[in-house]
């Protein structure tokens, strides 16, 4: 070990042993770093959880056809003539067919409904999706966890497991959606994806109940294979009554999740950075206090011949170590508090979408680095100050 | 100025001036100070408070610099050396004993004494051996693992002396080493300094207010109004 390392090591050790003398101010630095880490980790975990919920909803083997020049379900409209034209096509249009040659297709429409969670007065906006009977089966990873699917023409709904849990909806319950009552006939699981935040019912029944008979927002079709999307797109181009696009379900949700997730991050980062600046000022204060607390000790070892570098390095290391403790604390807290925590936001169809916060390694890395940066930046000036102590003056005070 | 005839001056100050700016005003402490101390001498420096004794000692220790003049110790021109060079000089050429001991409270006695050795390229084993030896010399071998707070002032000062001599410097500087001690402890510390001077040939410069302490030195210099008067020479 070189002399400079030995000097730094022994001074760092002395610094750490002297921490109890300035316990409260050191703790305040640790806590403020932990708070910043917690806040950033919370936002990033939210964005991550949102992405995960939407990404796992989308399948590359399912195509969503949208009409009317939009690339979202909201505002999209598919005229009945288009559906008839598609169904009349007998050649390969890239879509899977059942035994009798019919397309594996579900006509769909989303309306927003107000539902009151158990024990509250404020209703929340949820997505009620009307679909054909094939709709549930077209989707990947969807399975009934209880009861049965809605019957065509009946005022019956199935609800996503997540919604069911949150709103206390169980098979056999009756709920008022819009102006009429609906019976819950089953619940479904979608592996925690965005679908679990939806209520599904028969398309025509939804159309009738919400005075939108015959309307279709989108078509969901199972592709023969993911690459067949290009075939479908080509066939759609031949229909000129209205602009139509076919996107893969995966892309549709990815685009949606990207928008919202980056919005969450766009809000989370500046807030965390602002707090980090405050915490850096606090760290600076803590470390300046540490330097002045150790003035005589620093001057003493410098008089013995210790280098300036060792005095500043040891101070800096103390700052980074305190920040590291804050980072560990913040990460532990955010993991305990946020990981798996249920949250919800306004999702794709202007309806609530629930998801789980995900404190992943990536989230922890980013939040942790910001926390460490507080120590690195906040400790820099005090580290320089530690080298500037005039020895003769410092030694004048009683050791 | 007096010089022991048969010895080369080891410490040589000539034309040293030093002033401090106090409240915008420049207050001179020395304007042209001369001093010669031969190798192996034990000099006590006395003088009224504020006469500049500590300032002088700090300059000899290389932690303060004269504004002008020549300050030579051994073959080193301290007045011309930068901070890094003086730090290295301090590490290798002088030991210092403080009035308030200046031990690091969170380190053990042995760790405190070891500090100057960390600046040398010695193995941990060699360092431990040297620490044990000096602690034995100051009579504290059995206290190595204790912390300074558990010890009396006299014992702490002996740890301070052990730390000052552990790296075996030729020069020992002491600023009121007995200023905080009772008579008995002070006499023990002074006897120790005299032993280091006589048996180990250390050159010692000791600032003191205590005439009895000064009696342990070979000679006493009185510093007043920026100049020295020699008061007493040992036979
Ligand atoms: N860093 C400094 N800045 C301003 N003035 C200083 C500084 N250091 C010393 N002085 C002044 O220089 C003068 C000499 O101080 P010094 O400490 O050398 O005296 P001293 O002889 O050791 O006194 P004492 O016996 O009280 O220890 C004093 O008037 C002191 O106020
Ligand atoms: Mg003094």
XYZ file of C-alpha atoms and ligand atoms in Angstrom:
666
model
C 0.000 0.000 0.000
C 1.443 3.348 -0.952
C 1.906 6.009 1.666
C -0.872 8.180 0.259
C -3.326 5.296 0.436
C -2.280 4.521 3.999
C -2.764 8.166 4.949
C -6.179 8.336 3.299
C -7.208 5.064 4.848
C -6.316 6.011 8.402
C -7.904 9.451 8.031
C -11.083 7.979 6.590
C -11.196 5.567 9.483
C -10.724 8.425 11.942
C -13.489 10.385 10.158
C -15.915 7.522 10.421
C -15.117 6.912 14.066
C -15.699 10.593 14.740
C -19.158 10.558 13.121
C -20.976 10.171 16.456
C -19.746 13.690 17.320
C -21.858 15.056 14.464
C -24.508 12.397 14.404
C -27.591 14.496 13.771
C -26.237 16.518 10.859
C -24.770 13.385 9.282
C -28.083 11.610 9.692
C -29.897 14.507 8.084
C -27.664 14.139 5.035
C -28.289 10.402 4.903
C -32.034 10.950 5.155
C -32.180 13.657 2.521
C -30.270 11.445 0.095
C -32.620 8.587 0.944
C -35.612 10.818 0.258
C -34.338 11.851 -3.167
C -33.573 8.238 -4.034
C -37.040 7.218 -2.858
C -38.801 9.860 -4.925
C -36.895 9.116 -8.114
C -37.202 5.374 -7.612
C -40.933 5.848 -7.096
C -41.413 7.712 -10.356
C -39.197 5.401 -12.349
C -40.883 2.362 -10.837
C -44.209 3.832 -11.846
C -43.087 4.403 -15.429
C -41.577 0.949 -15.516
C -44.685 -0.684 -14.106
C -46.847 1.156 -16.590
C -44.692 0.014 -19.474
C -44.724 -3.537 -18.225
C -48.510 -3.564 -17.900
C -49.033 -2.291 -21.417
C -46.255 -4.209 -23.073
C -47.445 -7.506 -21.717
C -50.907 -6.682 -23.049
C -49.782 -6.406 -26.626
C -49.159 -9.404 -28.820
C -47.287 -9.244 -32.122
C -49.636 -11.915 -33.527
C -52.719 -9.795 -33.104
C -53.536 -6.969 -35.441
C -55.701 -3.994 -34.573
C -57.339 -2.243 -37.502
C -58.193 1.417 -36.933
C -60.109 3.696 -39.229
C -60.721 7.393 -39.775
C -57.097 8.491 -39.794
C -56.187 7.904 -36.166
C -53.655 5.549 -34.668
C -55.476 5.101 -31.384
C -58.712 3.356 -30.519
C -60.155 6.628 -29.263
C -61.675 8.451 -32.252
C -61.302 5.498 -34.552
C -64.300 4.339 -36.569
C -64.762 1.361 -38.855
C -67.793 1.594 -41.175
C -69.919 -1.543 -41.508
C -69.190 -1.634 -45.248
C -65.485 -2.111 -44.560
C -66.221 -5.092 -42.345
C -68.449 -6.621 -45.023
C -65.735 -6.101 -47.645
C -63.125 -7.745 -45.453
C -65.356 -10.695 -44.687
C -66.045 -11.109 -48.370
C -62.381 -11.422 -49.248
C -61.640 -15.081 -49.760
C -57.932 -14.941 -50.572
C -55.075 -14.713 -48.087
C -55.312 -11.394 -46.307
C -52.813 -12.412 -43.596
C -55.536 -13.187 -41.069
C -56.198 -16.572 -39.541
C -59.417 -18.324 -40.507
C -61.524 -20.877 -38.645
C -62.682 -24.156 -40.160
C -65.480 -22.687 -42.232
C -63.171 -20.007 -43.640
C -64.442 -17.144 -41.472
C -61.831 -14.638 -40.248
C -60.740 -14.824 -36.605
C -62.021 -11.356 -35.892
C -63.588 -9.321 -33.134
C -65.365 -6.026 -33.687
C -64.779 -3.789 -30.715
C -65.781 -0.526 -29.120
C -64.714 1.064 -25.845
C -66.995 3.304 -23.844
C -66.082 4.886 -20.542
C -68.231 4.210 -17.515
C -68.292 5.462 -13.956
C -67.922 2.860 -11.238
C -67.748 3.453 -7.519
C -65.244 1.304 -5.656
C -66.662 -0.358 -2.537
C -66.943 2.004 0.373
C -66.337 5.226 -1.566
C -68.528 7.901 -3.027
C -66.360 9.128 -5.850
C -66.869 7.168 -9.023
C -63.945 6.315 -11.218
C -63.817 6.139 -14.952
C -63.297 2.643 -16.332
C -63.174 1.196 -19.798
C -66.106 -0.990 -20.844
C -65.164 -2.869 -23.981
C -67.809 -4.283 -26.222
C -66.535 -7.163 -28.327
C -67.531 -10.179 -30.347
C -67.459 -13.590 -28.734
C -64.070 -14.298 -30.341
C -62.507 -11.231 -28.657
C -61.327 -12.936 -25.488
C -59.762 -15.860 -27.322
C -57.923 -13.645 -29.818
C -55.933 -12.111 -26.988
C -52.818 -13.829 -25.740
C -52.534 -14.819 -22.089
C -56.175 -14.161 -21.304
C -58.067 -16.811 -19.401
C -61.251 -16.927 -17.382
C -60.440 -17.197 -13.712
C -64.037 -17.531 -12.616
C -67.510 -18.003 -14.105
C -68.115 -17.828 -17.841
C -67.909 -15.373 -20.717
C -70.778 -12.974 -21.438
C -73.502 -14.336 -23.697
C -74.357 -12.474 -26.924
C -77.280 -10.114 -26.441
C -77.331 -10.411 -22.661
C -76.522 -7.578 -20.256
C -73.614 -9.535 -18.882
C -70.047 -8.510 -18.189
C -66.767 -10.141 -17.286
C -64.270 -8.032 -15.327
C -60.513 -8.139 -15.139
C -59.171 -9.704 -11.960
C -57.401 -6.529 -10.908
C -60.568 -4.477 -11.222
C -62.553 -7.174 -9.527
C -60.282 -7.095 -6.522
C -60.179 -3.346 -6.342
C -63.873 -2.700 -6.826
C -65.075 -5.759 -4.970
C -66.809 -7.141 -8.049
C -67.535 -10.845 -7.985
C -69.348 -13.277 -10.178
C -73.060 -12.910 -9.539
C -72.858 -9.229 -8.568
C -74.908 -6.616 -10.300
C -73.413 -3.242 -11.315
C -74.907 -0.150 -12.826
C -72.969 0.973 -15.901
C -74.457 3.928 -17.706
C -78.206 3.782 -17.270
C -78.718 0.043 -16.949
C -77.728 -2.759 -14.608
C -75.315 -5.457 -15.683
C -74.619 -8.833 -14.194
C -71.065 -10.001 -13.544
C -70.888 -13.521 -14.976
C -67.138 -14.076 -14.727
C -63.696 -12.645 -14.093
C -60.639 -13.004 -16.230
C -56.919 -12.918 -15.750
C -54.522 -11.347 -18.247
C -51.312 -11.885 -16.304
C -51.564 -8.467 -14.712
C -51.553 -6.629 -18.037
C -53.598 -3.577 -18.965
C -56.544 -5.761 -20.029
C -57.194 -6.589 -16.415
C -58.302 -2.995 -15.940
C -61.147 -3.445 -18.439
C -64.715 -4.671 -18.321
C -65.788 -6.776 -21.265
C -69.273 -7.266 -22.656
C -71.041 -8.117 -25.873
C -70.546 -5.464 -28.578
C -74.174 -5.164 -29.648
C -75.428 -5.016 -26.059
C -72.949 -2.210 -25.284
C -73.986 -0.395 -28.466
C -77.645 -0.608 -27.490
C -77.093 0.416 -23.872
C -75.026 3.458 -24.771
C -77.016 4.486 -27.805
C -74.250 3.671 -30.250
C -75.873 0.853 -32.148
C -73.914 -0.517 -35.040
C -70.777 1.464 -34.243
C -67.406 -0.271 -34.405
C -64.195 1.407 -33.251
C -61.646 -1.184 -34.099
C -61.173 -4.690 -35.399
C -58.986 -7.187 -33.671
C -57.767 -10.046 -35.786
C -55.412 -12.903 -35.144
C -52.662 -12.883 -37.745
C -51.503 -16.044 -39.450
C -48.060 -15.055 -38.270
C -46.557 -11.739 -37.059
C -45.081 -11.024 -40.510
C -48.539 -11.306 -42.104
C -49.273 -7.759 -40.896
C -47.738 -6.532 -44.154
C -50.200 -8.632 -46.156
C -53.125 -7.222 -44.210
C -51.839 -3.685 -44.654
C -51.653 -4.225 -48.431
C -55.189 -5.591 -48.590
C -56.513 -2.690 -46.517
C -54.979 -0.238 -48.954
C -57.387 -1.531 -51.577
C -60.343 -0.295 -49.508
C -60.757 3.383 -50.284
C -63.985 4.324 -48.467
C -62.018 5.465 -45.407
C -58.336 5.547 -44.399
C -57.511 2.319 -42.563
C -54.385 1.216 -40.787
C -53.404 -2.095 -39.304
C -50.975 -2.077 -36.392
C -49.812 -4.950 -34.307
C -51.310 -4.963 -30.856
C -47.798 -4.910 -29.442
C -46.963 -1.702 -31.308
C -50.247 -0.077 -30.357
C -49.604 -0.552 -26.658
C -45.921 0.184 -26.915
C -46.693 3.575 -28.460
C -49.266 4.242 -25.770
C -47.013 3.166 -22.937
C -44.140 5.189 -24.283
C -46.219 8.355 -24.234
C -47.427 7.907 -20.692
C -44.229 6.457 -19.305
C -42.172 9.310 -20.687
C -44.715 11.721 -19.232
C -44.213 10.138 -15.823
C -40.444 10.329 -16.236
C -40.667 13.864 -17.530
C -42.354 14.773 -14.297
C -40.233 12.577 -12.028
C -36.762 13.558 -13.170
C -37.017 17.357 -12.767
C -38.690 16.940 -9.416
C -36.010 14.532 -8.242
C -33.233 16.708 -9.635
C -34.664 19.727 -7.889
C -34.775 17.798 -4.638
C -31.279 16.511 -5.338
C -30.019 20.080 -5.612
C -31.536 20.804 -2.223
C -29.993 17.638 -0.830
C -26.628 18.598 -2.324
C -26.778 21.920 -0.508
C -27.536 19.946 2.649
C -24.648 17.576 1.977
C -22.343 20.537 1.430
C -23.411 21.965 4.763
C -22.957 18.613 6.509
C -19.477 18.160 5.107
C -18.407 21.745 5.823
C -19.520 21.066 9.362
C -17.467 17.876 9.343
C -14.364 19.727 8.173
C -14.700 22.386 10.830
C -15.421 19.733 13.439
C -12.189 17.960 12.473
C -10.106 21.123 12.016
C -7.658 20.352 14.792
C -7.344 16.700 13.786
C -6.717 17.571 10.169
C -4.198 20.264 11.117
C -2.482 17.853 13.499
C -1.898 15.106 10.968
C -0.970 17.646 8.314
C 1.635 18.994 10.746
C 2.956 15.458 11.101
C 3.453 15.530 7.339
C 0.227 14.048 5.999
C -0.512 15.300 2.502
C -3.246 17.693 1.454
C -4.560 15.001 -0.835
C -5.181 12.604 2.039
C -7.110 15.256 3.951
C -9.321 16.038 0.974
C -9.730 12.441 -0.170
C -10.775 11.321 3.293
C -13.341 14.123 3.465
C -14.684 13.255 0.055
C -14.862 9.576 0.897
C -16.801 10.420 4.040
C -19.302 12.371 1.902
C -19.689 9.553 -0.600
C -20.019 6.958 2.164
C -22.768 8.955 3.858
C -24.508 9.302 0.500
C -24.101 5.575 -0.097
C -25.781 4.819 3.205
C -28.597 7.148 2.124
C -28.814 5.361 -1.213
C -29.062 1.953 0.434
C -31.676 3.239 2.846
C -33.641 4.929 0.063
C -33.531 1.866 -2.159
C -34.557 -0.437 0.655
C -37.444 1.854 1.553
C -38.617 2.317 -2.012
C -38.414 -1.396 -2.644
C -40.447 -2.133 0.458
C -42.905 0.669 -0.182
C -43.316 0.661 -3.944
C -42.426 -2.680 -5.423
C -45.670 -4.394 -6.387
C -47.663 -1.429 -5.155
C -50.913 -0.984 -7.067
C -51.248 2.237 -8.922
C -53.499 3.499 -11.619
C -53.503 6.175 -14.227
C -55.506 7.272 -17.190
C -54.653 4.711 -19.808
C -55.283 4.379 -23.484
C -59.024 4.854 -23.733
C -59.348 7.737 -21.288
C -60.215 5.145 -18.714
C -58.429 4.091 -15.607
C -55.697 1.586 -16.032
C -54.207 -0.164 -13.052
C -50.648 -1.421 -12.892
C -47.995 -2.477 -10.426
C -44.990 -0.332 -9.629
C -41.837 -2.183 -10.553
C -38.641 -1.342 -8.670
C -36.306 -3.087 -11.099
C -32.515 -3.207 -11.140
C -32.496 -0.504 -13.767
C -34.677 1.747 -11.610
C -32.448 1.162 -8.576
C -29.313 1.883 -10.580
C -30.560 5.244 -11.799
C -31.941 6.344 -8.435
C -28.802 5.075 -6.700
C -26.487 6.961 -9.010
C -28.388 10.190 -8.436
C -28.057 9.637 -4.690
C -24.329 9.014 -4.955
C -23.955 12.109 -7.131
C -25.274 14.144 -4.206
C -22.356 12.921 -2.105
C -19.814 13.394 -4.870
C -20.913 16.938 -5.694
C -21.759 17.980 -2.138
C -18.451 16.667 -0.816
C -16.244 18.328 -3.422
C -16.070 21.817 -1.980
C -15.597 20.658 1.621
C -12.853 18.330 0.385
C -11.072 21.359 -1.033
C -11.765 23.337 2.126
C -10.073 20.576 4.123
C -6.831 21.250 2.251
C -7.028 24.990 2.775
C -6.941 24.994 6.570
C -4.122 27.265 7.710
C -2.209 24.899 9.983
C -0.770 27.482 12.337
C -4.212 28.950 13.023
C -5.909 25.602 13.301
C -3.436 24.399 15.912
C -3.975 27.475 18.067
C -7.299 26.098 19.240
C -7.320 23.484 21.930
C -7.177 19.983 20.457
C 23.860 35.606 19.230
C 25.793 32.739 20.620
C 26.860 29.537 19.053
C 28.359 26.521 20.691
C 31.902 26.876 19.434
C 32.598 23.298 18.472
C 29.342 22.713 16.521
C 28.087 23.855 13.133
C 24.822 25.761 13.484
C 22.080 23.249 12.739
C 19.249 25.763 12.764
C 20.020 29.119 11.286
C 17.650 32.066 11.054
C 18.867 35.324 9.631
C 16.917 38.478 8.964
C 13.576 36.766 9.530
C 10.584 39.050 9.429
C 6.971 38.152 9.979
C 3.879 40.303 10.256
C 0.188 39.571 10.603
C -2.631 41.617 9.173
C -5.000 42.236 12.040
C -8.118 44.187 11.165
C -6.591 45.767 8.070
C -3.481 46.796 9.968
C -0.136 45.080 9.527
C 1.328 44.166 12.893
C 4.967 43.094 12.750
C 5.969 40.234 15.066
C 9.621 40.100 14.046
C 11.382 42.534 11.790
C 14.876 41.079 11.608
C 15.357 38.039 13.758
C 18.594 36.069 13.890
C 19.143 32.761 15.651
C 21.630 29.924 15.537
C 21.114 26.604 17.267
C 23.775 23.924 16.994
C 22.931 20.311 16.496
C 22.256 18.462 19.759
C 21.324 21.598 21.662
C 18.320 21.872 23.994
C 17.014 25.428 23.918
C 14.188 26.851 25.968
C 12.440 29.919 24.605
C 10.602 32.162 27.027
C 8.931 35.488 26.683
C 5.743 37.392 27.315
C 2.494 36.304 25.783
C 2.150 37.545 22.245
C 5.903 37.981 21.756
C 5.844 35.490 18.879
C 7.165 32.290 20.477
C 4.575 30.082 18.823
C 4.978 31.926 15.560
C 8.716 31.201 15.666
C 8.184 27.549 16.545
C 5.633 27.160 13.734
C 8.165 28.545 11.296
C 10.768 26.070 12.576
C 8.149 23.339 12.120
C 7.514 24.348 8.539
C 3.827 25.064 9.063
C 4.235 28.834 8.882
C 6.537 30.804 6.595
C 8.605 33.911 7.234
C 7.719 36.937 5.117
C 11.407 37.494 4.431
C 14.783 36.220 5.573
C 16.623 32.967 5.469
C 15.467 29.934 7.480
C 17.748 26.955 7.195
C 17.506 23.698 9.130
C 20.165 21.139 8.341
C 20.541 21.418 4.618
C 16.948 22.529 3.953
C 15.981 26.100 3.143
C 12.476 26.086 4.647
C 11.791 29.645 3.531
C 12.166 28.592 -0.093
C 10.194 25.367 0.030
C 6.606 24.974 -1.163
C 3.847 23.345 0.860
C 4.348 19.823 -0.496
C 8.113 19.933 0.084
C 7.634 21.242 3.599
C 5.073 18.504 4.325
C 7.626 15.921 3.299
C 10.292 17.706 5.334
C 8.000 17.664 8.379
C 7.395 13.972 7.917
C 11.083 13.120 7.812
C 13.010 15.725 9.752
C 11.085 16.930 12.786
C 8.824 15.756 15.556
C 6.413 18.076 17.313
C 4.873 18.057 20.782
C 1.786 20.191 21.374
C 0.585 21.855 24.547
C -2.775 20.103 24.294
C -1.243 16.819 23.056
C -3.404 16.820 19.877
C -4.004 13.103 19.969
C -6.774 11.810 17.720
C -9.462 10.702 20.183
C -10.903 7.995 17.934
C -7.571 6.235 17.498
C -5.860 4.095 20.124
C -2.593 5.108 21.721
C -0.686 2.781 19.390
C -2.526 4.063 16.326
C -1.809 7.650 17.308
C 1.870 6.901 17.731
C 1.931 5.042 14.432
C 0.669 8.027 12.402
C 4.082 9.455 11.383
C 5.240 5.983 10.338
C 2.430 5.756 7.775
C 4.398 8.305 5.779
C 7.384 6.013 5.497
C 7.772 2.883 3.465
C 7.743 0.443 6.356
C 5.928 -2.840 6.627
C 3.086 -3.110 9.123
C 5.302 -5.375 11.189
C 8.165 -2.863 11.266
C 5.748 -0.120 12.204
C 4.357 -2.175 15.060
C 7.860 -2.912 16.307
C 8.811 0.769 16.326
C 5.596 1.778 18.074
C 6.193 -0.811 20.785
C 9.743 0.433 21.271
C 8.862 4.097 21.740
C 5.898 3.298 23.965
C 8.267 1.349 26.142
C 10.660 4.286 26.163
C 7.941 6.620 27.479
C 6.726 3.965 29.933
C 3.340 3.294 28.336
C 3.874 -0.100 26.736
C 0.871 -1.505 28.580
C -1.443 1.281 27.351
C -1.083 0.653 23.622
C -4.675 -0.445 23.082
C -6.306 2.235 25.185
C -7.876 5.408 23.922
C -6.375 8.790 24.869
C -9.472 9.954 26.780
C -8.893 7.266 29.390
C -5.478 8.694 30.297
C -4.169 11.516 32.462
C -2.698 14.652 30.908
C 0.828 13.562 31.744
C 0.278 10.190 30.117
C -1.275 11.771 27.038
C 1.715 14.064 26.709
C 4.028 11.076 26.896
C 2.020 9.561 24.039
C 2.541 12.886 22.243
C 6.287 12.588 22.783
C 6.258 8.984 21.593
C 4.491 10.093 18.423
C 7.027 12.904 17.937
C 10.026 10.595 18.135
C 8.694 7.408 16.558
C 9.988 8.338 13.102
C 13.366 9.185 14.673
C 13.691 12.835 13.597
C 16.796 14.822 14.548
C 14.754 17.832 15.632
C 12.104 17.970 18.341
C 9.896 21.048 18.673
C 7.713 21.559 21.742
C 5.219 24.391 22.251
C 4.566 24.617 25.975
C 4.681 20.839 26.414
C 4.047 21.158 30.153
C 1.625 24.088 29.988
C -1.340 21.883 30.776
C 0.284 19.585 33.326
C 0.710 19.504 37.108
C 4.217 19.790 38.541
C 4.836 16.086 38.888
C 3.674 15.191 35.387
C 5.533 18.187 34.003
C 8.766 17.018 35.621
C 8.320 13.548 34.162
C 7.824 14.984 30.688
C 10.796 17.334 31.067
C 13.026 14.520 32.319
C 11.999 12.574 29.261
C 12.908 15.442 26.941
C 16.287 15.809 28.633
C 16.896 12.106 28.256
C 16.065 12.331 24.546
C 18.514 15.208 24.237
C 21.349 13.602 26.199
C 21.011 9.967 25.213
C 19.616 10.206 21.716
C 21.208 13.481 20.659
C 17.932 15.116 19.650
C 18.061 18.829 19.041
C 15.197 20.283 21.036
C 13.560 23.689 20.882
C 11.006 24.153 23.625
C 8.734 27.148 24.142
C 7.689 27.523 27.771
C 6.280 29.965 30.286
C 7.605 27.971 33.186
C 11.089 29.023 34.476
C 11.446 25.629 36.170
C 10.839 23.888 32.880
C 13.431 26.093 31.229
C 15.992 24.893 33.778
C 15.969 21.492 32.093
C 17.319 22.998 28.881
C 20.959 23.741 28.110
C 20.166 27.384 27.671
C 17.260 29.763 27.741
C 16.530 32.474 25.218
C 14.223 35.291 26.094
C 12.153 36.603 23.225
C 10.818 40.119 23.623
C 9.935 42.865 21.165
C 11.190 40.859 18.244
C 14.676 40.053 19.571
C 16.446 37.417 21.693
C 18.301 37.902 24.915
C 20.198 34.926 26.253
C 19.370 34.510 29.914
C 21.088 31.440 31.137
C 23.535 28.857 29.979
C 23.951 25.545 31.586
C 27.432 24.906 32.962
N -2.725 33.799 12.158
C -2.618 34.959 12.807
N -3.314 36.020 12.410
C -3.219 37.175 13.046
N -2.463 37.379 14.100
C -1.731 36.379 14.581
C -1.778 35.102 13.950
N -0.940 34.284 14.628
C -0.423 35.034 15.623
N -0.880 36.269 15.590
C -0.496 37.342 16.501
O 0.893 37.339 16.568
C 1.340 37.609 17.889
C 2.261 36.498 18.333
O 1.516 35.321 18.513
P 2.161 34.002 19.112
O 1.080 33.000 19.235
O 3.356 33.645 18.333
O 2.590 34.479 20.551
P 3.158 33.628 21.749
O 4.424 34.247 22.122
O 3.166 32.201 21.416
O 2.065 33.900 22.847
P 1.556 32.923 23.996
O 2.601 32.958 25.042
O 0.297 33.555 24.442
O 1.359 31.596 23.386
C 0.114 37.725 18.739
O -0.143 39.118 18.933
C -0.964 37.093 17.916
O -2.186 37.719 18.168
Mg 2.142 30.426 22.025
